[in-house]
Coordinates of C-alpha atoms in Angstrom, one line a residue:
M1 CA -18.6 -16.5 -10.5
T2 CA -17.0 -14.7 -7.5
R3 CA -16.9 -10.9 -7.8
P4 CA -13.7 -9.0 -6.8
V5 CA -13.5 -6.1 -4.3
F6 CA -10.2 -4.2 -4.3
L7 CA -9.1 -2.3 -1.2
L8 CA -6.5 0.3 -2.1
S9 CA -4.4 2.2 0.4
L10 CA -0.9 3.1 1.4
P11 CA 0.8 0.6 3.8
R12 CA 0.0 1.0 7.5
A13 CA -3.2 3.0 6.6
G14 CA -5.5 0.6 8.5
S15 CA -6.3 -1.6 5.5
T16 CA -6.0 -4.8 7.5
L17 CA -8.5 -3.5 10.1
L18 CA -11.0 -2.8 7.3
Q19 CA -10.2 -6.2 5.7
R20 CA -11.0 -7.9 9.1
L21 CA -14.3 -6.0 9.4
L22 CA -15.4 -7.0 5.9
L23 CA -14.3 -10.6 6.4
M24 CA -16.5 -10.8 9.5
S25 CA -19.6 -9.9 7.5
G26 CA -19.6 -13.4 6.0
R27 CA -20.1 -12.0 2.6
C28 CA -16.6 -12.3 1.3
A29 CA -13.4 -14.3 1.4
T30 CA -9.9 -12.8 1.5
L31 CA -6.3 -13.9 2.0
G32 CA -3.6 -11.7 3.5
E33 CA -2.2 -9.6 0.6
P34 CA -2.6 -11.5 -2.7
S35 CA -0.3 -9.1 -4.6
L36 CA -0.5 -11.2 -7.8
L37 CA -1.6 -8.4 -10.1
L38 CA 1.7 -6.7 -9.5
R39 CA 3.2 -9.4 -11.7
F40 CA 0.8 -8.8 -14.6
L41 CA 0.0 -5.1 -14.6
G42 CA 2.2 -2.0 -14.6
E43 CA 4.8 -1.2 -17.2
D44 CA 6.1 2.3 -16.3
T45 CA 9.4 3.1 -14.5
A46 CA 7.8 3.0 -11.1
M47 CA 7.2 -0.7 -11.5
T48 CA 10.6 -2.4 -11.1
R49 CA 11.0 -6.1 -11.0
K50 CA 14.1 -8.2 -10.2
A51 CA 14.7 -11.1 -12.7
T52 CA 17.4 -13.2 -14.1
Y53 CA 16.2 -12.4 -17.6
W54 CA 16.4 -9.0 -19.2
E55 CA 13.3 -7.2 -18.2
S56 CA 14.1 -4.4 -20.7
L57 CA 13.8 -7.0 -23.5
V58 CA 10.4 -8.0 -22.4
E59 CA 9.4 -4.3 -22.4
T60 CA 10.7 -4.0 -26.0
A61 CA 9.0 -7.2 -27.1
T62 CA 5.7 -6.0 -25.6
A63 CA 6.0 -2.6 -27.4
D64 CA 6.6 -4.5 -30.7
M65 CA 3.5 -6.7 -30.1
R66 CA 1.4 -3.6 -29.3
K67 CA 2.6 -1.9 -32.5
A68 CA 2.0 -5.0 -34.6
W69 CA -1.6 -5.6 -33.3
D70 CA -4.1 -3.0 -32.2
G71 CA -5.9 -5.6 -30.1
Y72 CA -3.0 -6.5 -27.9
D73 CA -4.0 -4.5 -24.8
E74 CA -7.6 -5.6 -24.9
A75 CA -6.6 -9.3 -25.3
Y76 CA -4.0 -9.0 -22.6
R77 CA -6.4 -7.4 -20.1
K78 CA -9.0 -10.1 -21.0
G79 CA -6.5 -12.8 -20.3
V80 CA -5.5 -11.3 -16.9
R81 CA -9.1 -10.8 -16.0
E82 CA -10.1 -14.4 -16.8
L83 CA -7.1 -15.8 -15.0
M84 CA -7.6 -13.7 -11.8
L85 CA -11.4 -14.2 -11.7
G86 CA -10.7 -18.0 -11.8
I87 CA -8.2 -17.7 -9.0
Y88 CA -10.5 -15.4 -6.9
D89 CA -13.3 -17.9 -7.5
G90 CA -11.2 -20.8 -6.2
L91 CA -10.0 -18.8 -3.2
A92 CA -13.5 -17.6 -2.3
G93 CA -14.7 -21.1 -1.4
G94 CA -18.2 -20.4 -2.6
K95 CA -18.5 -16.8 -1.3
E96 CA -20.0 -14.2 -3.6
W97 CA -17.1 -11.8 -3.2
F98 CA -13.3 -12.0 -2.8
L99 CA -11.5 -9.1 -1.2
D100 CA -8.0 -8.3 -2.7
K101 CA -6.1 -6.0 -0.3
T102 CA -2.6 -5.2 -1.5
P103 CA -1.1 -1.8 -0.6
R104 CA 1.1 -1.4 -3.6
Y105 CA -1.8 -1.7 -5.9
T106 CA -1.8 2.1 -5.6
L107 CA 0.7 2.0 -8.5
I108 CA -1.6 0.1 -10.8
A109 CA -5.0 1.4 -9.8
E110 CA -5.9 2.7 -13.3
E111 CA -5.0 -0.7 -14.9
I112 CA -7.0 -2.6 -12.3
L113 CA -10.1 -0.6 -13.1
A114 CA -9.5 -1.1 -16.9
T115 CA -9.0 -4.8 -16.3
F116 CA -12.0 -5.2 -13.9
P117 CA -14.5 -2.6 -15.0
D118 CA -17.3 -4.1 -12.9
A119 CA -15.2 -4.5 -9.7
K120 CA -16.0 -2.6 -6.5
I121 CA -13.1 -0.4 -5.4
I122 CA -12.6 0.9 -1.9
V123 CA -9.9 3.6 -1.3
L124 CA -8.8 3.9 2.3
W125 CA -7.0 7.2 3.3
R126 CA -4.9 8.0 6.3
H127 CA -2.8 11.0 7.0
P128 CA 0.5 10.3 5.2
L129 CA 2.5 11.5 8.2
A130 CA 0.8 8.8 10.2
V131 CA 1.8 6.3 7.6
A132 CA 5.4 7.5 7.7
S133 CA 5.4 7.2 11.5
S134 CA 3.8 3.7 11.4
V135 CA 6.1 2.2 8.8
S136 CA 9.1 3.3 10.9
S137 CA 7.8 2.0 14.2
T138 CA 6.4 -1.3 12.7
F139 CA 9.1 -2.3 10.2
R140 CA 12.2 -0.6 11.6
K141 CA 11.7 -0.8 15.3
G142 CA 11.2 3.0 15.7
R143 CA 14.2 4.0 13.6
W144 CA 13.0 6.9 11.3
C145 CA 12.9 5.5 7.8
P146 CA 10.0 6.9 5.7
E147 CA 12.2 7.4 2.7
E148 CA 12.6 3.6 2.4
F149 CA 8.8 3.7 1.6
G150 CA 9.1 6.7 -0.7
I151 CA 7.4 4.8 -3.6
D152 CA 4.3 4.7 -1.4
L153 CA 4.5 8.1 0.3
Y154 CA 5.3 10.0 -2.9
E155 CA 4.3 8.1 -6.0
G156 CA 1.5 5.9 -4.4
Q157 CA -0.1 8.8 -2.7
Q158 CA -0.1 10.9 -5.8
R159 CA -1.4 8.2 -8.1
L160 CA -4.2 7.2 -5.7
Q161 CA -5.4 10.8 -5.4
D162 CA -5.2 11.2 -9.2
F163 CA -7.2 8.0 -9.5
C164 CA -9.9 9.1 -7.2
E165 CA -10.2 12.6 -8.8
K166 CA -10.7 10.9 -12.1
H167 CA -13.1 8.1 -11.1
G168 CA -14.7 9.6 -8.0
E169 CA -18.2 8.3 -8.8
R170 CA -16.9 4.7 -9.3
V171 CA -14.8 4.5 -6.1
F172 CA -15.8 4.4 -2.5
Q173 CA -13.5 6.6 -0.3
I174 CA -13.2 6.3 3.4
K175 CA -10.8 7.8 5.9
Y176 CA -9.1 5.7 8.6
E177 CA -9.6 8.5 11.1
D178 CA -13.4 8.5 10.5
L179 CA -13.6 4.7 10.5
V180 CA -12.1 4.4 14.0
T181 CA -14.0 7.4 15.4
D182 CA -17.5 6.6 14.1
P183 CA -17.3 3.1 12.7
A184 CA -21.1 2.5 12.6
V185 CA -21.7 5.4 10.3
E186 CA -18.7 4.6 8.0
L187 CA -19.6 0.9 7.7
A188 CA -23.2 1.8 6.9
R189 CA -22.0 4.0 4.1
L190 CA -19.7 1.2 2.9
G191 CA -22.4 -1.4 3.2
A192 CA -24.6 0.8 1.0
Y193 CA -21.9 1.0 -1.7
L194 CA -21.3 -2.8 -1.6
C195 CA -25.0 -3.6 -1.3
W196 CA -24.3 -5.6 1.8
E197 CA -27.1 -5.2 4.3
N198 CA -26.4 -4.4 8.0
L199 CA -22.6 -4.4 7.6
A200 CA -22.2 -2.3 10.8
A201 CA -23.5 -5.4 12.8
V202 CA -19.9 -6.7 12.7
L203 CA -19.0 -4.1 15.4
D204 CA -20.9 -6.3 18.0
E205 CA -18.3 -9.0 17.6
E206 CA -14.6 -9.4 18.4
L207 CA -12.3 -8.9 15.4
V208 CA -11.0 -12.0 13.7
T209 CA -7.4 -12.6 14.6
S210 CA -6.2 -13.5 11.1
T211 CA -7.0 -12.8 7.4
G212 CA -5.0 -15.8 6.3
G213 CA -1.7 -15.9 4.4
S214 CA 1.7 -14.6 5.5
L215 CA 1.3 -10.9 4.6
G216 CA -0.5 -8.1 6.3
D217 CA -0.5 -6.1 9.6
P218 CA 1.9 -7.8 12.0
T219 CA 0.9 -5.7 15.0
G220 CA -2.7 -4.5 14.9
V221 CA -4.1 -8.1 14.7
K222 CA -2.5 -8.9 18.0
R223 CA -3.1 -5.5 19.8
Y224 CA -6.8 -5.0 19.1
N225 CA -9.8 -7.3 19.3
K226 CA -12.2 -4.4 18.9
I227 CA -12.1 -1.3 16.7
S228 CA -10.5 1.5 18.6
P229 CA -9.6 5.1 18.1
D230 CA -6.5 4.8 20.3
S231 CA -4.0 4.8 17.4
R232 CA -5.7 7.6 15.4
D233 CA -3.4 10.4 16.7
A234 CA -0.7 8.4 18.4
W235 CA 1.6 9.1 15.5
K236 CA 1.9 12.8 16.5
K237 CA 3.9 11.7 19.6
E238 CA 6.5 10.1 17.3
M239 CA 7.4 13.5 15.8
S240 CA 9.5 13.9 18.9
N241 CA 12.7 15.7 17.6
W242 CA 13.8 18.4 15.2
Y243 CA 14.7 15.9 12.4
R244 CA 11.4 14.2 12.2
R245 CA 9.5 17.5 12.3
A246 CA 11.7 18.9 9.6
W247 CA 11.0 15.9 7.4
A248 CA 7.3 16.3 8.0
R249 CA 7.4 20.0 7.1
G250 CA 9.3 19.1 3.9
Y251 CA 6.8 16.5 3.0
V252 CA 3.7 18.7 3.5
F253 CA 5.0 21.4 1.2
G254 CA 4.0 23.0 -2.0
E255 CA 1.6 21.1 -4.3
R256 CA 1.7 18.0 -2.2
G257 CA 0.5 20.0 0.8
R258 CA -2.2 21.6 -1.2
R259 CA -3.5 18.3 -2.5
M260 CA -3.4 16.8 1.0
K261 CA -5.7 19.6 2.2
L262 CA -8.3 18.4 -0.3
L263 CA -8.4 15.2 1.7
G264 CA -8.6 17.1 4.9
Y265 CA -5.0 16.5 6.0
E266 CA -2.7 19.3 7.2
L267 CA 0.4 19.7 9.2
P268 CA -0.6 19.8 12.9
D269 CA 0.3 22.9 14.8
G270 CA 2.6 21.1 17.1
I271 CA 4.8 20.1 14.2
A272 CA 4.5 23.2 12.2
R273 CA 5.5 25.5 15.0
G274 CA 8.1 23.3 16.6
G275 CA 8.4 21.4 19.8
P276 CA 11.0 19.8 22.0
L277 CA 14.3 20.0 20.2
G278 CA 15.4 16.4 20.9
L279 CA 18.9 17.3 19.7
W280 CA 20.7 14.0 20.1
A281 CA 17.7 11.9 19.1
G282 CA 17.4 14.0 15.9
L283 CA 21.0 13.6 15.1
A284 CA 20.7 9.8 15.6
D285 CA 17.7 9.9 13.1
W286 CA 19.7 12.0 10.7
F287 CA 22.7 9.8 10.8
T288 CA 20.6 6.6 10.5
A289 CA 18.7 7.9 7.5
R290 CA 21.8 9.0 5.6
R291 CA 23.6 5.7 6.3
R292 CA 20.6 3.5 5.3
I293 CA 19.8 5.5 2.2
A294 CA 23.5 5.4 1.1
R295 CA 23.8 1.7 1.8
R296 CA 20.6 0.9 -0.1
L297 CA 21.7 3.0 -3.1
R298 CA 25.0 1.1 -3.2
R299 CA 23.4 -2.4 -2.7
P300 CA 20.0 -3.3 -1.4
T301 CA 20.3 -5.1 2.0
W302 CA 18.5 -8.2 0.7
L303 CA 20.8 -8.8 -2.2
P304 CA 24.0 -10.1 -0.5
R305 CA 21.9 -12.6 1.5
F306 CA 20.0 -13.8 -1.5
L307 CA 23.2 -14.2 -3.7
K308 CA 25.0 -16.1 -0.9
K309 CA 22.0 -18.4 -0.4
F310 CA 21.5 -18.9 -4.2
R311 CA 25.2 -19.9 -4.7
K312 CA 25.1 -22.3 -1.7
E313 CA 22.0 -24.1 -3.0
R314 CA 22.8 -24.0 -6.8
G315 CA 26.6 -23.9 -7.0
Y316 CA 26.8 -20.9 -9.3
D317 CA 26.1 -17.2 -9.2
V318 CA 23.2 -15.3 -10.6
S319 CA 22.7 -11.6 -11.6
F320 CA 19.6 -9.5 -12.0
R321 CA 18.9 -7.5 -15.2

């Protein structure tokens, strides 16, 4: 039976790069971002799902079953584990390992470990401000929009750090900055954790151009055919006006800032002490952020398009509960 390896990280943290490196070892199979466990695990308020049935009724029914039978959670996890292991085995095509890399698994890390107690778990860190910059440049064409990924930058970051503090001996932690600076050393460490011999040998080859599937890094796979440190600090140049630097200072503040220091991440001097004012660019970022946030609070941008397409294809309207 194929064994799972879970790669947990925030989006735009370099997980596709590490996924490509592991795929090149020949020891594992993978497929974009499988994401399927998000459908089966996670019941708290951070996990919201759009559906035409009443999701709240499912939550109530689940609570009733849990109260009526003490064995519910164990049976449910067993069912999910057997289902997913069968799927991983089919996708692996005879390989010993299947790598499941899905960024938003940060929200369900505890449940993943409870469901797959024998799995290998890799946590990839990157400076959260680099993540904020990268999601804006990659998904919003440079328009400053980290708050659209707040579930990752706030909740995901906190949960992942809590998870590592609780299960540090079970989890392999690696930093993107170290991976691109000294890849041979970091891959040797990771190879020892996975019991994969000579993992660093993949550095002698060009990176694979695809991990399969439709999800994953849309830029790095085209830009780099070898591991490179060029993008490690490029994000600092994106903090180019007063609004972005103010956002960064607000993010690295208080308890969050203290916990980031435990990972070795701090606010760079160039951001902490100011820089070019960038008055008009900052105003444009401020205006764009307020407009986008207000619009998404009123109605998510995907919803009108979906409802219009649904009515055209089906002839009637649908609402989400």
